[in-house]
One Martini backbone bead per residue (centre of mass of N, CA, C, O) as a GRO file, in nm:
protein
  319
    1MET     BB    1   7.967  12.146   8.688
    2ARG     BB    2   7.685  12.297   8.741
    3SER     BB    3   7.458  12.254   8.996
    4SER     BB    4   7.203  12.359   8.835
    5PHE     BB    5   7.195  12.088   8.655
    6LEU     BB    6   7.132  11.915   8.950
    7ALA     BB    7   6.845  11.888   9.009
    8ALA     BB    8   6.582  11.767   9.140
    9ALA     BB    9   6.378  11.487   9.126
   10PHE     BB   10   6.136  11.197   9.133
   11ILE     BB   11   6.385  11.036   9.240
   12SER     BB   12   6.543  10.811   9.459
   13LEU     BB   13   6.853  10.779   9.638
   14ALA     BB   14   7.110  10.668   9.771
   15SER     BB   15   7.364  10.718   9.941
   16PHE     BB   16   7.705  10.804   9.838
   17SER     BB   17   7.901  10.723  10.075
   18ASN     BB   18   7.893  10.394   9.977
   19GLY     BB   19   7.832  10.417   9.700
   20LEU     BB   20   7.744  10.308   9.385
   21ASN     BB   21   7.516  10.190   9.143
   22ILE     BB   22   7.670  10.065   8.841
   23LEU     BB   23   7.624  10.077   8.489
   24LEU     BB   24   7.786   9.926   8.213
   25ASN     BB   25   7.839  10.026   7.865
   26ASN     BB   26   7.842   9.967   7.499
   27ASP     BB   27   7.963   9.924   7.138
   28ASP     BB   28   8.262   9.761   7.157
   29GLY     BB   29   8.245   9.565   7.386
   30PHE     BB   30   8.329   9.367   7.673
   31GLY     BB   31   8.660   9.384   7.582
   32SER     BB   32   8.717   9.669   7.629
   33GLY     BB   33   8.962   9.874   7.743
   34ASN     BB   34   8.802  10.122   7.823
   35LEU     BB   35   8.584   9.982   7.992
   36ARG     BB   36   8.772   9.824   8.194
   37GLU     BB   37   8.917  10.074   8.310
   38LEU     BB   38   8.666  10.212   8.427
   39TYR     BB   39   8.582   9.979   8.604
   40ARG     BB   40   8.834   9.980   8.782
   41LEU     BB   41   8.810  10.275   8.887
   42LEU     BB   42   8.524  10.258   9.012
   43LYS     BB   43   8.588  10.032   9.212
   44HIS     BB   44   8.813  10.192   9.360
   45GLU     BB   45   8.589  10.407   9.464
   46GLY     BB   46   8.344  10.197   9.581
   47HIS     BB   47   8.172  10.076   9.365
   48ASP     BB   48   7.896   9.903   9.225
   49VAL     BB   49   7.997   9.724   8.938
   50TRP     BB   50   7.847   9.669   8.611
   51ILE     BB   51   7.859   9.466   8.316
   52VAL     BB   52   7.657   9.516   8.009
   53ALA     BB   53   7.757   9.389   7.694
   54PRO     BB   54   7.848   9.320   7.399
   55ALA     BB   55   7.983   9.039   7.244
   56THR     BB   56   8.006   9.242   7.008
   57LYS     BB   57   8.049   9.466   6.787
   58GLN     BB   58   7.802   9.773   6.784
   59SER     BB   59   7.841   9.993   6.592
   60GLY     BB   60   7.587  10.212   6.477
   61GLN     BB   61   7.294  10.140   6.634
   62GLY     BB   62   7.201  10.318   6.834
   63GLY     BB   63   6.861  10.260   6.959
   64ARG     BB   64   6.861   9.976   6.875
   65SER     BB   65   6.645   9.692   6.968
   66ASP     BB   66   6.825   9.385   6.952
   67PHE     BB   67   6.729   9.052   6.984
   68THR     BB   68   6.814   8.750   6.999
   69THR     BB   69   6.713   8.420   6.852
   70GLU     BB   70   6.956   8.290   6.998
   71GLY     BB   71   7.067   8.082   7.262
   72ASN     BB   72   7.340   8.078   7.098
   73LEU     BB   73   7.642   8.113   6.985
   74THR     BB   74   7.752   8.119   6.638
   75ALA     BB   75   8.003   8.275   6.752
   76PRO     BB   76   8.248   8.416   6.871
   77SER     BB   77   8.344   8.641   7.065
   78GLN     BB   78   8.516   8.878   7.155
   79TYR     BB   79   8.838   8.765   7.138
   80ASP     BB   80   8.744   8.471   7.222
   81LEU     BB   81   8.619   8.464   7.519
   82ILE     BB   82   8.370   8.318   7.383
   83PRO     BB   83   8.238   8.046   7.262
   84ALA     BB   84   8.090   7.877   7.049
   85GLY     BB   85   7.772   7.769   7.198
   86ALA     BB   86   7.728   7.954   7.399
   87PRO     BB   87   7.552   8.146   7.560
   88SER     BB   88   7.404   8.462   7.480
   89ILE     BB   89   7.438   8.471   7.798
   90GLY     BB   90   7.695   8.597   8.029
   91SER     BB   91   7.983   8.555   8.207
   92ASP     BB   92   8.282   8.611   8.288
   93PRO     BB   93   8.516   8.379   8.387
   94ASN     BB   94   8.673   8.621   8.581
   95ASP     BB   95   8.384   8.794   8.619
   96SER     BB   96   8.062   8.828   8.761
   97HIS     BB   97   8.027   9.154   8.673
   98ILE     BB   98   8.070   9.047   8.373
   99TRP     BB   99   7.868   9.091   8.082
  100TYR     BB  100   7.712   8.929   7.808
  101TYR     BB  101   7.535   9.013   7.493
  102ASN     BB  102   7.356   8.922   7.187
  103GLY     BB  103   7.332   9.257   7.128
  104THR     BB  104   7.250   9.556   7.146
  105PRO     BB  105   7.306   9.816   7.347
  106ALA     BB  106   7.010   9.868   7.427
  107ALA     BB  107   6.950   9.572   7.492
  108CYS     BB  108   7.158   9.555   7.723
  109THR     BB  109   7.019   9.750   7.908
  110PHE     BB  110   6.755   9.583   7.938
  111VAL     BB  111   6.884   9.317   8.035
  112ALA     BB  112   7.005   9.438   8.286
  113LEU     BB  113   6.735   9.555   8.418
  114ASP     BB  114   6.552   9.265   8.370
  115TYR     BB  115   6.790   9.041   8.462
  116VAL     BB  116   7.075   9.067   8.586
  117LEU     BB  117   7.033   9.252   8.834
  118PRO     BB  118   6.782   9.114   8.974
  119ARG     BB  119   6.941   8.821   8.993
  120TYR     BB  120   7.271   8.906   9.072
  121ALA     BB  121   7.243   9.155   9.225
  122ASP     BB  122   7.204   9.393   9.505
  123PHE     BB  123   7.039   9.529   9.270
  124LYS     BB  124   6.797   9.664   9.032
  125VAL     BB  125   6.861   9.980   9.033
  126PRO     BB  126   7.055  10.207   8.918
  127ASP     BB  127   7.199  10.520   8.974
  128LEU     BB  128   7.388  10.461   8.713
  129VAL     BB  129   7.463  10.514   8.366
  130VAL     BB  130   7.753  10.405   8.178
  131THR     BB  131   7.895  10.485   7.856
  132GLY     BB  132   8.194  10.360   7.804
  133PRO     BB  133   8.448  10.447   7.634
  134ASN     BB  134   8.467  10.527   7.324
  135TYR     BB  135   8.580  10.468   7.003
  136GLY     BB  136   8.544  10.762   6.950
  137THR     BB  137   8.358  11.014   6.871
  138ASN     BB  138   8.025  11.187   6.959
  139LEU     BB  139   7.942  11.443   6.744
  140GLY     BB  140   7.658  11.564   6.729
  141PRO     BB  141   7.337  11.491   6.631
  142PHE     BB  142   7.391  11.278   6.412
  143VAL     BB  143   7.593  11.090   6.561
  144TRP     BB  144   7.420  11.045   6.811
  145THR     BB  145   7.200  10.869   6.655
  146LEU     BB  146   7.421  10.638   6.571
  147SER     BB  147   7.512  10.568   6.851
  148GLY     BB  148   7.539  10.304   7.072
  149THR     BB  149   7.635  10.453   7.323
  150ALA     BB  150   7.398  10.647   7.321
  151GLY     BB  151   7.164  10.439   7.314
  152ALA     BB  152   7.233  10.312   7.592
  153ALA     BB  153   7.175  10.576   7.747
  154TYR     BB  154   6.881  10.662   7.648
  155ALA     BB  155   6.750  10.403   7.745
  156ALA     BB  156   6.787  10.475   8.046
  157THR     BB  157   6.646  10.749   8.049
  158HIS     BB  158   6.368  10.627   7.969
  159ARG     BB  159   6.397  10.451   8.256
  160SER     BB  160   6.476  10.680   8.483
  161ILE     BB  161   6.798  10.689   8.435
  162PRO     BB  162   7.086  10.809   8.475
  163ALA     BB  163   7.310  10.928   8.203
  164ILE     BB  164   7.647  10.863   8.058
  165ALA     BB  165   7.820  10.951   7.770
  166LEU     BB  166   8.132  10.820   7.642
  167SER     BB  167   8.405  10.971   7.442
  168ALA     BB  168   8.687  10.901   7.259
  169SER     BB  169   9.010  10.911   7.048
  170ASN     BB  170   9.082  10.623   7.048
  171THR     BB  171   9.178  10.313   6.977
  172GLU     BB  172   9.162   9.992   6.967
  173VAL     BB  173   9.164   9.779   7.274
  174ALA     BB  174   9.233   9.522   7.452
  175TYR     BB  175   9.237   9.456   7.783
  176PHE     BB  176   9.484   9.237   7.769
  177GLU     BB  177   9.688   9.467   7.634
  178ILE     BB  178   9.706   9.604   7.909
  179LYS     BB  179  10.022   9.670   8.098
  180ASN     BB  180   9.960   9.971   8.182
  181LYS     BB  181   9.913  10.337   8.277
  182THR     BB  182  10.050  10.436   7.980
  183ASN     BB  183   9.763  10.484   7.806
  184PRO     BB  184   9.485  10.576   7.627
  185ALA     BB  185   9.274  10.410   7.787
  186THR     BB  186   9.346  10.509   8.071
  187TRP     BB  187   9.321  10.810   8.014
  188ALA     BB  188   9.023  10.802   7.931
  189ALA     BB  189   8.925  10.688   8.205
  190GLU     BB  190   9.025  10.923   8.382
  191VAL     BB  191   8.854  11.143   8.249
  192SER     BB  192   8.584  11.004   8.290
  193LEU     BB  193   8.594  10.998   8.598
  194LYS     BB  194   8.597  11.303   8.636
  195ALA     BB  195   8.321  11.353   8.509
  196VAL     BB  196   8.151  11.166   8.685
  197ASN     BB  197   8.232  11.295   8.959
  198ALA     BB  198   8.107  11.573   8.904
  199PHE     BB  199   7.817  11.469   8.919
  200ILE     BB  200   7.822  11.328   9.193
  201ASP     BB  201   7.949  11.562   9.383
  202THR     BB  202   7.701  11.781   9.284
  203SER     BB  203   7.476  11.637   9.398
  204PRO     BB  204   7.214  11.602   9.575
  205GLU     BB  205   7.134  11.514   9.875
  206GLY     BB  206   6.958  11.222   9.811
  207GLY     BB  207   6.972  11.262   9.509
  208PRO     BB  208   7.005  11.290   9.190
  209ILE     BB  209   7.236  11.322   8.935
  210LEU     BB  210   6.981  11.365   8.752
  211PRO     BB  211   6.726  11.462   8.607
  212LEU     BB  212   6.447  11.372   8.482
  213GLY     BB  213   6.535  11.304   8.141
  214TYR     BB  214   6.847  11.323   8.180
  215GLY     BB  215   7.168  11.373   8.012
  216ALA     BB  216   7.510  11.292   7.892
  217ASN     BB  217   7.768  11.423   7.665
  218VAL     BB  218   8.104  11.297   7.642
  219ASN     BB  219   8.411  11.442   7.506
  220ILE     BB  220   8.742  11.336   7.402
  221PRO     BB  221   9.042  11.407   7.324
  222PRO     BB  222   9.338  11.358   7.229
  223LEU     BB  223   9.588  11.141   7.394
  224THR     BB  224   9.959  11.152   7.461
  225LYS     BB  225   9.913  11.184   7.773
  226LYS     BB  226   9.881  11.248   8.079
  227PRO     BB  227   9.628  11.423   8.200
  228LYS     BB  228   9.663  11.789   8.210
  229GLY     BB  229   9.460  12.069   8.210
  230LEU     BB  230   9.189  12.004   8.121
  231LYS     BB  231   8.906  12.125   7.966
  232PHE     BB  232   8.575  12.168   8.088
  233VAL     BB  233   8.294  12.206   7.864
  234GLN     BB  234   8.009  12.361   7.813
  235THR     BB  235   7.774  12.239   7.570
  236ARG     BB  236   7.659  12.192   7.242
  237MET     BB  237   7.576  12.002   6.971
  238THR     BB  238   7.566  12.237   6.816
  239GLY     BB  239   7.826  12.338   6.625
  240ASN     BB  240   8.031  12.221   6.389
  241ALA     BB  241   7.864  12.000   6.279
  242HIS     BB  242   7.815  11.686   6.132
  243VAL     BB  243   7.728  11.546   5.806
  244ASN     BB  244   7.646  11.335   5.564
  245GLU     BB  245   7.761  11.199   5.251
  246ALA     BB  246   7.742  11.058   4.937
  247VAL     BB  247   8.007  10.859   4.783
  248LEU     BB  248   8.113  10.778   4.471
  249ASP     BB  249   8.245  10.476   4.327
  250ALA     BB  250   8.267  10.432   3.998
  251SER     BB  251   8.446  10.171   3.971
  252GLU     BB  252   8.249  10.000   4.185
  253GLY     BB  253   7.949  10.106   4.247
  254THR     BB  254   7.987  10.261   4.523
  255PHE     BB  255   7.946  10.373   4.862
  256THR     BB  256   8.031  10.642   5.075
  257TRP     BB  257   8.147  10.854   5.332
  258ALA     BB  258   8.113  11.207   5.421
  259ASN     BB  259   8.170  11.521   5.517
  260ILE     BB  260   7.998  11.788   5.472
  261LYS     BB  261   8.073  12.071   5.255
  262PRO     BB  262   7.976  12.273   5.424
  263TYR     BB  263   7.811  12.325   5.679
  264ALA     BB  264   7.511  12.230   5.790
  265ALA     BB  265   7.237  12.402   5.900
  266GLY     BB  266   7.045  12.193   6.026
  267VAL     BB  267   7.256  12.061   6.242
  268ASN     BB  268   7.319  12.386   6.351
  269THR     BB  269   7.050  12.451   6.478
  270CYS     BB  270   6.941  12.654   6.737
  271LEU     BB  271   6.651  12.572   6.960
  272ASN     BB  272   6.792  12.504   7.233
  273GLY     BB  273   6.897  12.665   7.482
  274ASP     BB  274   7.229  12.789   7.479
  275CYS     BB  275   7.350  12.964   7.197
  276SER     BB  276   7.637  13.064   7.329
  277MET     BB  277   7.746  12.804   7.318
  278GLU     BB  278   7.967  12.583   7.242
  279GLY     BB  279   8.051  12.343   7.040
  280GLU     BB  280   8.162  12.023   7.075
  281THR     BB  281   8.338  12.001   6.824
  282TYR     BB  282   8.515  12.250   6.870
  283VAL     BB  283   8.628  12.177   7.149
  284VAL     BB  284   8.767  11.905   7.074
  285GLU     BB  285   8.938  12.018   6.831
  286ASN     BB  286   9.073  12.218   7.079
  287GLY     BB  287   9.128  12.014   7.348
  288GLY     BB  288   8.856  11.961   7.481
  289VAL     BB  289   8.596  11.883   7.709
  290SER     BB  290   8.277  11.782   7.645
  291ILE     BB  291   7.945  11.895   7.785
  292SER     BB  292   7.630  11.759   7.705
  293LEU     BB  293   7.298  11.800   7.726
  294TYR     BB  294   7.007  11.587   7.748
  295THR     BB  295   6.681  11.494   7.627
  296ILE     BB  296   6.378  11.300   7.566
  297ASP     BB  297   6.242  11.564   7.455
  298TYR     BB  298   6.162  11.627   7.106
  299THR     BB  299   5.998  11.858   7.130
  300ALA     BB  300   5.922  12.142   7.014
  301PRO     BB  301   5.945  12.453   7.080
  302THR     BB  302   5.785  12.731   7.198
  303ASN     BB  303   5.711  12.941   6.919
  304ALA     BB  304   5.652  13.112   6.638
  305LYS     BB  305   5.704  12.872   6.449
  306THR     BB  306   5.525  12.654   6.580
  307LYS     BB  307   5.264  12.818   6.576
  308SER     BB  308   5.253  12.848   6.268
  309ILE     BB  309   5.240  12.550   6.196
  310MET     BB  310   4.987  12.474   6.367
  311LYS     BB  311   4.796  12.675   6.229
  312ARG     BB  312   4.800  12.528   5.948
  313LEU     BB  313   4.648  12.264   6.095
  314ASP     BB  314   4.358  12.357   6.190
  315GLU     BB  315   4.205  12.280   5.895
  316ILE     BB  316   4.182  11.992   5.939
  317ALA     BB  317   3.978  11.761   5.840
  318PRO     BB  318   3.772  11.543   5.940
  319GLU     BB  319   3.697  11.202   5.876
   0.00000   0.00000   0.00000
């Protein structure tokens, strides 16, 4: 990434020379092989890393912040790692830095920031929140709003903490099924580490990894061998992006989804940023790693169109 993207913000962080305080989360569950492999690699780099992630798979939850009303698990956690009846929040029996919570990914971010880290870690506010790597990519504005991995990241961004959402193209694998370092989960974690390190290594000395209110969406193409020579491309979310349509199964009387064709103009309209950048969907479909920046300010940009719309509203009569 260009260091110009990493200008100083209004929060200060500790020196990175002794490692960062990093929170990991996802929407695939705390037993995800992708998540645990990235956890292992980040710890090997010397960072103080904690996982607080859903007790069960929570894909497609977006930024929904749903906290359980049950004090105990009513069913076993992912992969039966935690039995039914155990507390709805707790640590992995084999690692006190890995926690589960029976809530959505965004809720896990908040539980981590307001309960787990202040009570059990040596820090209260992480230097960085990293979510994923997700099973499957999260490309384009529409899918971004649906993704729990994205929601966990922008929940942190809203709380003034830099966040990076990572998504890979591999299928689900439990962490305990990973027996070697030549597998898609490990490869996805290695590419993720390279992307995360690019942000860390180019950040201002003594400053934040990303400016206040900024985050990043990183997507990784399918990997069939240990990655070498992958291109990391600065992208925008719009451009060849997909949005769903409802498809009727007349025999069952039910609906499913499909990507609408041709591409919908609405989801691909470039309104902010550099419109000459390639779209992240195109880059990943052609074998590159996409890196798109996002901000939490959804306000429309000031231009002739927004001025025209607001002008039409000038004459709204007061109640």
